[in-house]
């Protein structure tokens, strides 16, 4: 993490327990971060009576799941997170990503870059995936356009990257597992028609 601020993070390291993974992340960050936040819970790094610690309790974040994205608020420059362990073999033991209709914080438990149409080939019409740094893409299924039909992801986001977390807007409840596939990646976020560019994703639909 190059600069202080918020980062979207996920892990592809296999831990014996999800609690062990969170402990490893806390140890790696130490006092270089002030907060680790999941979609529904968080933990703060506090100092009280000259003692520093990560908060715990009923509403505190207690696990680090490879299927989830987490936001980390760093407080120093050039923060390095070194998590040691075996890589999750998502092709042998798939990690299921469960999504609810609406926005979801999803992890990318894969140790290599995979283009988005290969990684998530069977999304639903209107699904949107957003990266912190690489833009977004929207999925179209048999979408009619200019005497043809469009199927696939269209947008700036073309490749999913290890260590990154993503926001996923699902059009309905469902689940998927990442694959490598043999596709050609996401298409351009515009299509040229009669000399004009037409957008196929609406940036106002997500935060």
mmCIF file with all atom_site columns, C-alpha atoms in Angstrom:
data_model
loop_
_atom_site.group_PDB
_atom_site.id
_atom_site.type_symbol
_atom_site.label_atom_id
_atom_site.label_alt_id
_atom_site.label_comp_id
_atom_site.label_asym_id
_atom_site.label_entity_id
_atom_site.label_seq_id
_atom_site.pdbx_PDB_ins_code
_atom_site.Cartn_x
_atom_site.Cartn_y
_atom_site.Cartn_z
_atom_site.occupancy
_atom_site.B_iso_or_equiv
_atom_site.pdbx_formal_charge
_atom_site.auth_seq_id
_atom_site.auth_comp_id
_atom_site.auth_asym_id
_atom_site.auth_atom_id
_atom_site.pdbx_PDB_model_num
ATOM 1   C CA . UNK A 1 1   ? 0.000   0.000   0.000   1.00 0.00 ? 1   UNK A CA 1
ATOM 2   C CA . UNK A 1 2   ? 1.880   3.049   -1.277  1.00 0.00 ? 2   UNK A CA 1
ATOM 3   C CA . UNK A 1 3   ? 0.134   5.856   0.578   1.00 0.00 ? 3   UNK A CA 1
ATOM 4   C CA . UNK A 1 4   ? -1.970  6.313   3.717   1.00 0.00 ? 4   UNK A CA 1
ATOM 5   C CA . UNK A 1 5   ? -5.672  5.801   3.067   1.00 0.00 ? 5   UNK A CA 1
ATOM 6   C CA . UNK A 1 6   ? -8.231  3.164   2.164   1.00 0.00 ? 6   UNK A CA 1
ATOM 7   C CA . UNK A 1 7   ? -7.426  0.027   0.145   1.00 0.00 ? 7   UNK A CA 1
ATOM 8   C CA . UNK A 1 8   ? -9.689  -2.776  -1.074  1.00 0.00 ? 8   UNK A CA 1
ATOM 9   C CA . UNK A 1 9   ? -8.038  -6.067  -0.121  1.00 0.00 ? 9   UNK A CA 1
ATOM 10  C CA . UNK A 1 10  ? -8.643  -9.805  -0.390  1.00 0.00 ? 10  UNK A CA 1
ATOM 11  C CA . UNK A 1 11  ? -6.448  -12.853 0.107   1.00 0.00 ? 11  UNK A CA 1
ATOM 12  C CA . UNK A 1 12  ? -5.624  -16.004 -1.853  1.00 0.00 ? 12  UNK A CA 1
ATOM 13  C CA . UNK A 1 13  ? -3.619  -17.587 0.989   1.00 0.00 ? 13  UNK A CA 1
ATOM 14  C CA . UNK A 1 14  ? -4.918  -20.787 2.582   1.00 0.00 ? 14  UNK A CA 1
ATOM 15  C CA . UNK A 1 15  ? -5.125  -20.694 6.377   1.00 0.00 ? 15  UNK A CA 1
ATOM 16  C CA . UNK A 1 16  ? -6.216  -23.463 8.722   1.00 0.00 ? 16  UNK A CA 1
ATOM 17  C CA . UNK A 1 17  ? -8.978  -21.200 10.020  1.00 0.00 ? 17  UNK A CA 1
ATOM 18  C CA . UNK A 1 18  ? -10.419 -17.872 8.924   1.00 0.00 ? 18  UNK A CA 1
ATOM 19  C CA . UNK A 1 19  ? -9.553  -16.524 12.378  1.00 0.00 ? 19  UNK A CA 1
ATOM 20  C CA . UNK A 1 20  ? -5.908  -17.422 11.802  1.00 0.00 ? 20  UNK A CA 1
ATOM 21  C CA . UNK A 1 21  ? -5.959  -15.412 8.575   1.00 0.00 ? 21  UNK A CA 1
ATOM 22  C CA . UNK A 1 22  ? -7.237  -12.296 10.316  1.00 0.00 ? 22  UNK A CA 1
ATOM 23  C CA . UNK A 1 23  ? -4.627  -12.664 13.071  1.00 0.00 ? 23  UNK A CA 1
ATOM 24  C CA . UNK A 1 24  ? -1.899  -12.905 10.407  1.00 0.00 ? 24  UNK A CA 1
ATOM 25  C CA . UNK A 1 25  ? -3.204  -9.768  8.691   1.00 0.00 ? 25  UNK A CA 1
ATOM 26  C CA . UNK A 1 26  ? -3.294  -7.858  11.995  1.00 0.00 ? 26  UNK A CA 1
ATOM 27  C CA . UNK A 1 27  ? 0.275   -8.928  12.788  1.00 0.00 ? 27  UNK A CA 1
ATOM 28  C CA . UNK A 1 28  ? 1.439   -7.899  9.313   1.00 0.00 ? 28  UNK A CA 1
ATOM 29  C CA . UNK A 1 29  ? -0.170  -4.459  9.564   1.00 0.00 ? 29  UNK A CA 1
ATOM 30  C CA . UNK A 1 30  ? 0.702   -3.820  13.236  1.00 0.00 ? 30  UNK A CA 1
ATOM 31  C CA . UNK A 1 31  ? 0.395   -0.061  13.825  1.00 0.00 ? 31  UNK A CA 1
ATOM 32  C CA . UNK A 1 32  ? 0.544   0.840   10.110  1.00 0.00 ? 32  UNK A CA 1
ATOM 33  C CA . UNK A 1 33  ? -3.246  0.656   9.871   1.00 0.00 ? 33  UNK A CA 1
ATOM 34  C CA . UNK A 1 34  ? -6.100  1.992   11.953  1.00 0.00 ? 34  UNK A CA 1
ATOM 35  C CA . UNK A 1 35  ? -9.022  -0.116  10.739  1.00 0.00 ? 35  UNK A CA 1
ATOM 36  C CA . UNK A 1 36  ? -9.897  -3.339  8.900   1.00 0.00 ? 36  UNK A CA 1
ATOM 37  C CA . UNK A 1 37  ? -13.471 -3.304  7.679   1.00 0.00 ? 37  UNK A CA 1
ATOM 38  C CA . UNK A 1 38  ? -15.621 -6.042  6.192   1.00 0.00 ? 38  UNK A CA 1
ATOM 39  C CA . UNK A 1 39  ? -19.026 -5.418  4.672   1.00 0.00 ? 39  UNK A CA 1
ATOM 40  C CA . UNK A 1 40  ? -20.753 -6.070  8.002   1.00 0.00 ? 40  UNK A CA 1
ATOM 41  C CA . UNK A 1 41  ? -18.084 -5.839  10.727  1.00 0.00 ? 41  UNK A CA 1
ATOM 42  C CA . UNK A 1 42  ? -14.791 -4.115  11.509  1.00 0.00 ? 42  UNK A CA 1
ATOM 43  C CA . UNK A 1 43  ? -11.900 -3.959  13.944  1.00 0.00 ? 43  UNK A CA 1
ATOM 44  C CA . UNK A 1 44  ? -9.944  -0.865  15.057  1.00 0.00 ? 44  UNK A CA 1
ATOM 45  C CA . UNK A 1 45  ? -6.325  -0.511  16.121  1.00 0.00 ? 45  UNK A CA 1
ATOM 46  C CA . UNK A 1 46  ? -6.371  1.475   19.368  1.00 0.00 ? 46  UNK A CA 1
ATOM 47  C CA . UNK A 1 47  ? -3.962  2.615   22.055  1.00 0.00 ? 47  UNK A CA 1
ATOM 48  C CA . UNK A 1 48  ? -5.194  2.763   25.655  1.00 0.00 ? 48  UNK A CA 1
ATOM 49  C CA . UNK A 1 49  ? -3.073  3.176   28.792  1.00 0.00 ? 49  UNK A CA 1
ATOM 50  C CA . UNK A 1 50  ? 0.075   2.828   26.666  1.00 0.00 ? 50  UNK A CA 1
ATOM 51  C CA . UNK A 1 51  ? -1.153  -0.493  25.297  1.00 0.00 ? 51  UNK A CA 1
ATOM 52  C CA . UNK A 1 52  ? -2.015  -0.964  21.621  1.00 0.00 ? 52  UNK A CA 1
ATOM 53  C CA . UNK A 1 53  ? -4.464  -3.602  20.434  1.00 0.00 ? 53  UNK A CA 1
ATOM 54  C CA . UNK A 1 54  ? -7.064  -4.521  17.818  1.00 0.00 ? 54  UNK A CA 1
ATOM 55  C CA . UNK A 1 55  ? -10.608 -4.243  19.127  1.00 0.00 ? 55  UNK A CA 1
ATOM 56  C CA . UNK A 1 56  ? -12.770 -7.306  19.668  1.00 0.00 ? 56  UNK A CA 1
ATOM 57  C CA . UNK A 1 57  ? -16.300 -7.965  20.811  1.00 0.00 ? 57  UNK A CA 1
ATOM 58  C CA . UNK A 1 58  ? -19.737 -8.919  19.576  1.00 0.00 ? 58  UNK A CA 1
ATOM 59  C CA . UNK A 1 59  ? -19.688 -6.589  16.560  1.00 0.00 ? 59  UNK A CA 1
ATOM 60  C CA . UNK A 1 60  ? -15.998 -6.876  15.748  1.00 0.00 ? 60  UNK A CA 1
ATOM 61  C CA . UNK A 1 61  ? -14.493 -8.516  12.678  1.00 0.00 ? 61  UNK A CA 1
ATOM 62  C CA . UNK A 1 62  ? -13.215 -11.958 13.725  1.00 0.00 ? 62  UNK A CA 1
ATOM 63  C CA . UNK A 1 63  ? -12.483 -13.810 10.471  1.00 0.00 ? 63  UNK A CA 1
ATOM 64  C CA . UNK A 1 64  ? -10.743 -13.272 7.123   1.00 0.00 ? 64  UNK A CA 1
ATOM 65  C CA . UNK A 1 65  ? -12.623 -15.118 4.388   1.00 0.00 ? 65  UNK A CA 1
ATOM 66  C CA . UNK A 1 66  ? -11.116 -15.491 0.883   1.00 0.00 ? 66  UNK A CA 1
ATOM 67  C CA . UNK A 1 67  ? -14.589 -14.990 -0.580  1.00 0.00 ? 67  UNK A CA 1
ATOM 68  C CA . UNK A 1 68  ? -14.857 -11.490 0.900   1.00 0.00 ? 68  UNK A CA 1
ATOM 69  C CA . UNK A 1 69  ? -13.327 -8.080  0.267   1.00 0.00 ? 69  UNK A CA 1
ATOM 70  C CA . UNK A 1 70  ? -12.013 -5.977  3.137   1.00 0.00 ? 70  UNK A CA 1
ATOM 71  C CA . UNK A 1 71  ? -11.155 -2.309  3.344   1.00 0.00 ? 71  UNK A CA 1
ATOM 72  C CA . UNK A 1 72  ? -7.915  -1.449  5.130   1.00 0.00 ? 72  UNK A CA 1
ATOM 73  C CA . UNK A 1 73  ? -7.218  2.108   6.297   1.00 0.00 ? 73  UNK A CA 1
ATOM 74  C CA . UNK A 1 74  ? -3.438  2.478   6.351   1.00 0.00 ? 74  UNK A CA 1
ATOM 75  C CA . UNK A 1 75  ? -1.679  5.205   8.303   1.00 0.00 ? 75  UNK A CA 1
ATOM 76  C CA . UNK A 1 76  ? 1.843   5.026   6.830   1.00 0.00 ? 76  UNK A CA 1
ATOM 77  C CA . UNK A 1 77  ? 3.569   5.140   3.448   1.00 0.00 ? 77  UNK A CA 1
ATOM 78  C CA . UNK A 1 78  ? 4.671   1.956   1.681   1.00 0.00 ? 78  UNK A CA 1
ATOM 79  C CA . UNK A 1 79  ? 2.891   -0.504  3.973   1.00 0.00 ? 79  UNK A CA 1
ATOM 80  C CA . UNK A 1 80  ? 3.731   -4.106  3.051   1.00 0.00 ? 80  UNK A CA 1
ATOM 81  C CA . UNK A 1 81  ? 1.490   -7.029  3.994   1.00 0.00 ? 81  UNK A CA 1
ATOM 82  C CA . UNK A 1 82  ? 3.357   -10.336 3.989   1.00 0.00 ? 82  UNK A CA 1
ATOM 83  C CA . UNK A 1 83  ? 1.020   -13.280 4.529   1.00 0.00 ? 83  UNK A CA 1
ATOM 84  C CA . UNK A 1 84  ? 2.717   -16.683 4.445   1.00 0.00 ? 84  UNK A CA 1
ATOM 85  C CA . UNK A 1 85  ? 1.025   -19.890 3.394   1.00 0.00 ? 85  UNK A CA 1
ATOM 86  C CA . UNK A 1 86  ? -0.027  -22.085 0.498   1.00 0.00 ? 86  UNK A CA 1
ATOM 87  C CA . UNK A 1 87  ? -2.062  -20.633 -2.325  1.00 0.00 ? 87  UNK A CA 1
ATOM 88  C CA . UNK A 1 88  ? -5.721  -21.561 -2.526  1.00 0.00 ? 88  UNK A CA 1
ATOM 89  C CA . UNK A 1 89  ? -6.153  -23.940 -5.474  1.00 0.00 ? 89  UNK A CA 1
ATOM 90  C CA . UNK A 1 90  ? -9.429  -22.550 -6.726  1.00 0.00 ? 90  UNK A CA 1
ATOM 91  C CA . UNK A 1 91  ? -9.560  -24.982 -9.664  1.00 0.00 ? 91  UNK A CA 1
ATOM 92  C CA . UNK A 1 92  ? -9.350  -28.030 -7.377  1.00 0.00 ? 92  UNK A CA 1
ATOM 93  C CA . UNK A 1 93  ? -11.381 -26.688 -4.456  1.00 0.00 ? 93  UNK A CA 1
ATOM 94  C CA . UNK A 1 94  ? -13.502 -23.786 -5.752  1.00 0.00 ? 94  UNK A CA 1
ATOM 95  C CA . UNK A 1 95  ? -14.204 -20.868 -3.452  1.00 0.00 ? 95  UNK A CA 1
ATOM 96  C CA . UNK A 1 96  ? -17.897 -20.075 -3.723  1.00 0.00 ? 96  UNK A CA 1
ATOM 97  C CA . UNK A 1 97  ? -18.807 -16.401 -3.891  1.00 0.00 ? 97  UNK A CA 1
ATOM 98  C CA . UNK A 1 98  ? -22.323 -15.859 -2.573  1.00 0.00 ? 98  UNK A CA 1
ATOM 99  C CA . UNK A 1 99  ? -23.986 -12.625 -3.646  1.00 0.00 ? 99  UNK A CA 1
ATOM 100 C CA . UNK A 1 100 ? -27.211 -10.949 -2.633  1.00 0.00 ? 100 UNK A CA 1
ATOM 101 C CA . UNK A 1 101 ? -29.231 -8.667  -4.869  1.00 0.00 ? 101 UNK A CA 1
ATOM 102 C CA . UNK A 1 102 ? -27.531 -5.291  -4.621  1.00 0.00 ? 102 UNK A CA 1
ATOM 103 C CA . UNK A 1 103 ? -23.961 -4.439  -3.697  1.00 0.00 ? 103 UNK A CA 1
ATOM 104 C CA . UNK A 1 104 ? -21.571 -7.085  -2.335  1.00 0.00 ? 104 UNK A CA 1
ATOM 105 C CA . UNK A 1 105 ? -17.939 -6.901  -1.223  1.00 0.00 ? 105 UNK A CA 1
ATOM 106 C CA . UNK A 1 106 ? -16.289 -9.878  -2.927  1.00 0.00 ? 106 UNK A CA 1
ATOM 107 C CA . UNK A 1 107 ? -12.804 -11.332 -2.693  1.00 0.00 ? 107 UNK A CA 1
ATOM 108 C CA . UNK A 1 108 ? -10.603 -12.629 -5.482  1.00 0.00 ? 108 UNK A CA 1
ATOM 109 C CA . UNK A 1 109 ? -8.983  -15.798 -4.018  1.00 0.00 ? 109 UNK A CA 1
ATOM 110 C CA . UNK A 1 110 ? -6.760  -16.407 -7.060  1.00 0.00 ? 110 UNK A CA 1
ATOM 111 C CA . UNK A 1 111 ? -2.968  -16.043 -7.173  1.00 0.00 ? 111 UNK A CA 1
ATOM 112 C CA . UNK A 1 112 ? -2.787  -14.870 -10.802 1.00 0.00 ? 112 UNK A CA 1
ATOM 113 C CA . UNK A 1 113 ? -4.406  -12.314 -13.058 1.00 0.00 ? 113 UNK A CA 1
ATOM 114 C CA . UNK A 1 114 ? -7.360  -13.644 -15.057 1.00 0.00 ? 114 UNK A CA 1
ATOM 115 C CA . UNK A 1 115 ? -9.422  -11.658 -17.532 1.00 0.00 ? 115 UNK A CA 1
ATOM 116 C CA . UNK A 1 116 ? -12.919 -11.004 -16.335 1.00 0.00 ? 116 UNK A CA 1
ATOM 117 C CA . UNK A 1 117 ? -14.845 -12.919 -19.006 1.00 0.00 ? 117 UNK A CA 1
ATOM 118 C CA . UNK A 1 118 ? -12.785 -15.992 -18.156 1.00 0.00 ? 118 UNK A CA 1
ATOM 119 C CA . UNK A 1 119 ? -13.035 -15.531 -14.400 1.00 0.00 ? 119 UNK A CA 1
ATOM 120 C CA . UNK A 1 120 ? -16.803 -14.888 -14.222 1.00 0.00 ? 120 UNK A CA 1
ATOM 121 C CA . UNK A 1 121 ? -18.256 -16.237 -17.474 1.00 0.00 ? 121 UNK A CA 1
ATOM 122 C CA . UNK A 1 122 ? -21.864 -16.785 -16.392 1.00 0.00 ? 122 UNK A CA 1
ATOM 123 C CA . UNK A 1 123 ? -22.938 -13.574 -14.730 1.00 0.00 ? 123 UNK A CA 1
ATOM 124 C CA . UNK A 1 124 ? -26.459 -12.200 -14.901 1.00 0.00 ? 124 UNK A CA 1
ATOM 125 C CA . UNK A 1 125 ? -27.733 -9.460  -17.192 1.00 0.00 ? 125 UNK A CA 1
ATOM 126 C CA . UNK A 1 126 ? -27.032 -6.086  -15.588 1.00 0.00 ? 126 UNK A CA 1
ATOM 127 C CA . UNK A 1 127 ? -24.467 -7.283  -13.023 1.00 0.00 ? 127 UNK A CA 1
ATOM 128 C CA . UNK A 1 128 ? -21.721 -4.730  -12.352 1.00 0.00 ? 128 UNK A CA 1
ATOM 129 C CA . UNK A 1 129 ? -18.232 -5.270  -10.935 1.00 0.00 ? 129 UNK A CA 1
ATOM 130 C CA . UNK A 1 130 ? -16.136 -2.350  -9.741  1.00 0.00 ? 130 UNK A CA 1
ATOM 131 C CA . UNK A 1 131 ? -12.430 -2.102  -8.891  1.00 0.00 ? 131 UNK A CA 1
ATOM 132 C CA . UNK A 1 132 ? -10.859 0.532   -6.679  1.00 0.00 ? 132 UNK A CA 1
ATOM 133 C CA . UNK A 1 133 ? -8.282  1.447   -9.323  1.00 0.00 ? 133 UNK A CA 1
ATOM 134 C CA . UNK A 1 134 ? -9.204  -0.173  -12.648 1.00 0.00 ? 134 UNK A CA 1
ATOM 135 C CA . UNK A 1 135 ? -12.723 1.058   -13.344 1.00 0.00 ? 135 UNK A CA 1
ATOM 136 C CA . UNK A 1 136 ? -15.781 -1.134  -13.744 1.00 0.00 ? 136 UNK A CA 1
ATOM 137 C CA . UNK A 1 137 ? -17.584 -3.471  -16.135 1.00 0.00 ? 137 UNK A CA 1
ATOM 138 C CA . UNK A 1 138 ? -21.196 -4.452  -16.737 1.00 0.00 ? 138 UNK A CA 1
ATOM 139 C CA . UNK A 1 139 ? -22.438 -7.842  -17.930 1.00 0.00 ? 139 UNK A CA 1
ATOM 140 C CA . UNK A 1 140 ? -24.765 -8.179  -20.900 1.00 0.00 ? 140 UNK A CA 1
ATOM 141 C CA . UNK A 1 141 ? -26.566 -11.395 -21.817 1.00 0.00 ? 141 UNK A CA 1
ATOM 142 C CA . UNK A 1 142 ? -27.962 -11.647 -25.360 1.00 0.00 ? 142 UNK A CA 1
ATOM 143 C CA . UNK A 1 143 ? -28.352 -7.873  -25.378 1.00 0.00 ? 143 UNK A CA 1
ATOM 144 C CA . UNK A 1 144 ? -29.719 -6.616  -28.746 1.00 0.00 ? 144 UNK A CA 1
ATOM 145 C CA . UNK A 1 145 ? -27.598 -3.966  -30.437 1.00 0.00 ? 145 UNK A CA 1
ATOM 146 C CA . UNK A 1 146 ? -27.266 -2.972  -34.103 1.00 0.00 ? 146 UNK A CA 1
ATOM 147 C CA . UNK A 1 147 ? -28.711 -6.185  -35.553 1.00 0.00 ? 147 UNK A CA 1
ATOM 148 C CA . UNK A 1 148 ? -26.600 -8.381  -33.288 1.00 0.00 ? 148 UNK A CA 1
ATOM 149 C CA . UNK A 1 149 ? -26.534 -9.478  -29.675 1.00 0.00 ? 149 UNK A CA 1
ATOM 150 C CA . UNK A 1 150 ? -23.933 -8.749  -27.018 1.00 0.00 ? 150 UNK A CA 1
ATOM 151 C CA . UNK A 1 151 ? -22.881 -11.250 -24.356 1.00 0.00 ? 151 UNK A CA 1
ATOM 152 C CA . UNK A 1 152 ? -20.057 -10.649 -21.912 1.00 0.00 ? 152 UNK A CA 1
ATOM 153 C CA . UNK A 1 153 ? -18.489 -8.002  -19.708 1.00 0.00 ? 153 UNK A CA 1
ATOM 154 C CA . UNK A 1 154 ? -18.138 -4.500  -21.138 1.00 0.00 ? 154 UNK A CA 1
ATOM 155 C CA . UNK A 1 155 ? -16.151 -1.794  -19.380 1.00 0.00 ? 155 UNK A CA 1
ATOM 156 C CA . UNK A 1 156 ? -12.768 -0.437  -18.348 1.00 0.00 ? 156 UNK A CA 1
ATOM 157 C CA . UNK A 1 157 ? -12.175 -3.323  -15.938 1.00 0.00 ? 157 UNK A CA 1
ATOM 158 C CA . UNK A 1 158 ? -10.769 -6.185  -18.012 1.00 0.00 ? 158 UNK A CA 1
ATOM 159 C CA . UNK A 1 159 ? -8.575  -8.160  -15.599 1.00 0.00 ? 159 UNK A CA 1
ATOM 160 C CA . UNK A 1 160 ? -8.999  -9.312  -11.996 1.00 0.00 ? 160 UNK A CA 1
ATOM 161 C CA . UNK A 1 161 ? -5.799  -9.091  -9.951  1.00 0.00 ? 161 UNK A CA 1
ATOM 162 C CA . UNK A 1 162 ? -4.463  -10.998 -6.913  1.00 0.00 ? 162 UNK A CA 1
ATOM 163 C CA . UNK A 1 163 ? -4.772  -9.192  -3.606  1.00 0.00 ? 163 UNK A CA 1
ATOM 164 C CA . UNK A 1 164 ? -7.478  -6.876  -4.866  1.00 0.00 ? 164 UNK A CA 1
ATOM 165 C CA . UNK A 1 165 ? -11.044 -6.741  -3.605  1.00 0.00 ? 165 UNK A CA 1
ATOM 166 C CA . UNK A 1 166 ? -14.059 -5.824  -5.699  1.00 0.00 ? 166 UNK A CA 1
ATOM 167 C CA . UNK A 1 167 ? -17.577 -4.447  -5.330  1.00 0.00 ? 167 UNK A CA 1
ATOM 168 C CA . UNK A 1 168 ? -20.165 -6.543  -7.141  1.00 0.00 ? 168 UNK A CA 1
ATOM 169 C CA . UNK A 1 169 ? -23.691 -5.366  -7.842  1.00 0.00 ? 169 UNK A CA 1
ATOM 170 C CA . UNK A 1 170 ? -25.832 -8.460  -8.373  1.00 0.00 ? 170 UNK A CA 1
ATOM 171 C CA . UNK A 1 171 ? -29.139 -8.235  -10.210 1.00 0.00 ? 171 UNK A CA 1
ATOM 172 C CA . UNK A 1 172 ? -30.412 -11.158 -8.108  1.00 0.00 ? 172 UNK A CA 1
ATOM 173 C CA . UNK A 1 173 ? -29.309 -13.512 -5.335  1.00 0.00 ? 173 UNK A CA 1
ATOM 174 C CA . UNK A 1 174 ? -26.883 -16.181 -6.518  1.00 0.00 ? 174 UNK A CA 1
ATOM 175 C CA . UNK A 1 175 ? -23.399 -17.640 -6.360  1.00 0.00 ? 175 UNK A CA 1
ATOM 176 C CA . UNK A 1 176 ? -20.420 -18.325 -8.580  1.00 0.00 ? 176 UNK A CA 1
ATOM 177 C CA . UNK A 1 177 ? -16.870 -19.688 -8.473  1.00 0.00 ? 177 UNK A CA 1
ATOM 178 C CA . UNK A 1 178 ? -13.929 -18.240 -10.357 1.00 0.00 ? 178 UNK A CA 1
ATOM 179 C CA . UNK A 1 179 ? -12.596 -20.069 -13.432 1.00 0.00 ? 179 UNK A CA 1
ATOM 180 C CA . UNK A 1 180 ? -9.748  -19.552 -15.885 1.00 0.00 ? 180 UNK A CA 1
ATOM 181 C CA . UNK A 1 181 ? -11.774 -20.327 -19.010 1.00 0.00 ? 181 UNK A CA 1
ATOM 182 C CA . UNK A 1 182 ? -10.669 -19.620 -22.566 1.00 0.00 ? 182 UNK A CA 1
ATOM 183 C CA . UNK A 1 183 ? -12.373 -16.315 -23.289 1.00 0.00 ? 183 UNK A CA 1
ATOM 184 C CA . UNK A 1 184 ? -10.929 -13.103 -24.644 1.00 0.00 ? 184 UNK A CA 1
ATOM 185 C CA . UNK A 1 185 ? -11.367 -10.792 -21.699 1.00 0.00 ? 185 UNK A CA 1
ATOM 186 C CA . UNK A 1 186 ? -13.733 -7.910  -21.233 1.00 0.00 ? 186 UNK A CA 1
ATOM 187 C CA . UNK A 1 187 ? -14.678 -5.868  -24.245 1.00 0.00 ? 187 UNK A CA 1
ATOM 188 C CA . UNK A 1 188 ? -14.155 -2.144  -24.619 1.00 0.00 ? 188 UNK A CA 1
ATOM 189 C CA . UNK A 1 189 ? -16.518 -0.036  -22.570 1.00 0.00 ? 189 UNK A CA 1
ATOM 190 C CA . UNK A 1 190 ? -17.769 1.641   -25.761 1.00 0.00 ? 190 UNK A CA 1
ATOM 191 C CA . UNK A 1 191 ? -18.998 0.426   -29.112 1.00 0.00 ? 191 UNK A CA 1
ATOM 192 C CA . UNK A 1 192 ? -18.583 2.467   -32.262 1.00 0.00 ? 192 UNK A CA 1
ATOM 193 C CA . UNK A 1 193 ? -21.763 2.811   -34.311 1.00 0.00 ? 193 UNK A CA 1
ATOM 194 C CA . UNK A 1 194 ? -22.068 5.186   -37.257 1.00 0.00 ? 194 UNK A CA 1
ATOM 195 C CA . UNK A 1 195 ? -19.057 7.120   -36.043 1.00 0.00 ? 195 UNK A CA 1
ATOM 196 C CA . UNK A 1 196 ? -20.376 7.538   -32.499 1.00 0.00 ? 196 UNK A CA 1
ATOM 197 C CA . UNK A 1 197 ? -19.304 5.858   -29.278 1.00 0.00 ? 197 UNK A CA 1
ATOM 198 C CA . UNK A 1 198 ? -22.001 4.284   -27.115 1.00 0.00 ? 198 UNK A CA 1
ATOM 199 C CA . UNK A 1 199 ? -21.395 3.463   -23.461 1.00 0.00 ? 199 UNK A CA 1
ATOM 200 C CA . UNK A 1 200 ? -22.499 0.128   -22.049 1.00 0.00 ? 200 UNK A CA 1
ATOM 201 C CA . UNK A 1 201 ? -22.127 0.789   -18.342 1.00 0.00 ? 201 UNK A CA 1
ATOM 202 C CA . UNK A 1 202 ? -23.703 3.434   -16.171 1.00 0.00 ? 202 UNK A CA 1
ATOM 203 C CA . UNK A 1 203 ? -21.280 4.812   -13.597 1.00 0.00 ? 203 UNK A CA 1
ATOM 204 C CA . UNK A 1 204 ? -24.142 6.336   -11.598 1.00 0.00 ? 204 UNK A CA 1
ATOM 205 C CA . UNK A 1 205 ? -25.387 2.887   -10.603 1.00 0.00 ? 205 UNK A CA 1
ATOM 206 C CA . UNK A 1 206 ? -22.706 2.274   -7.996  1.00 0.00 ? 206 UNK A CA 1
ATOM 207 C CA . UNK A 1 207 ? -20.864 4.189   -5.259  1.00 0.00 ? 207 UNK A CA 1
#
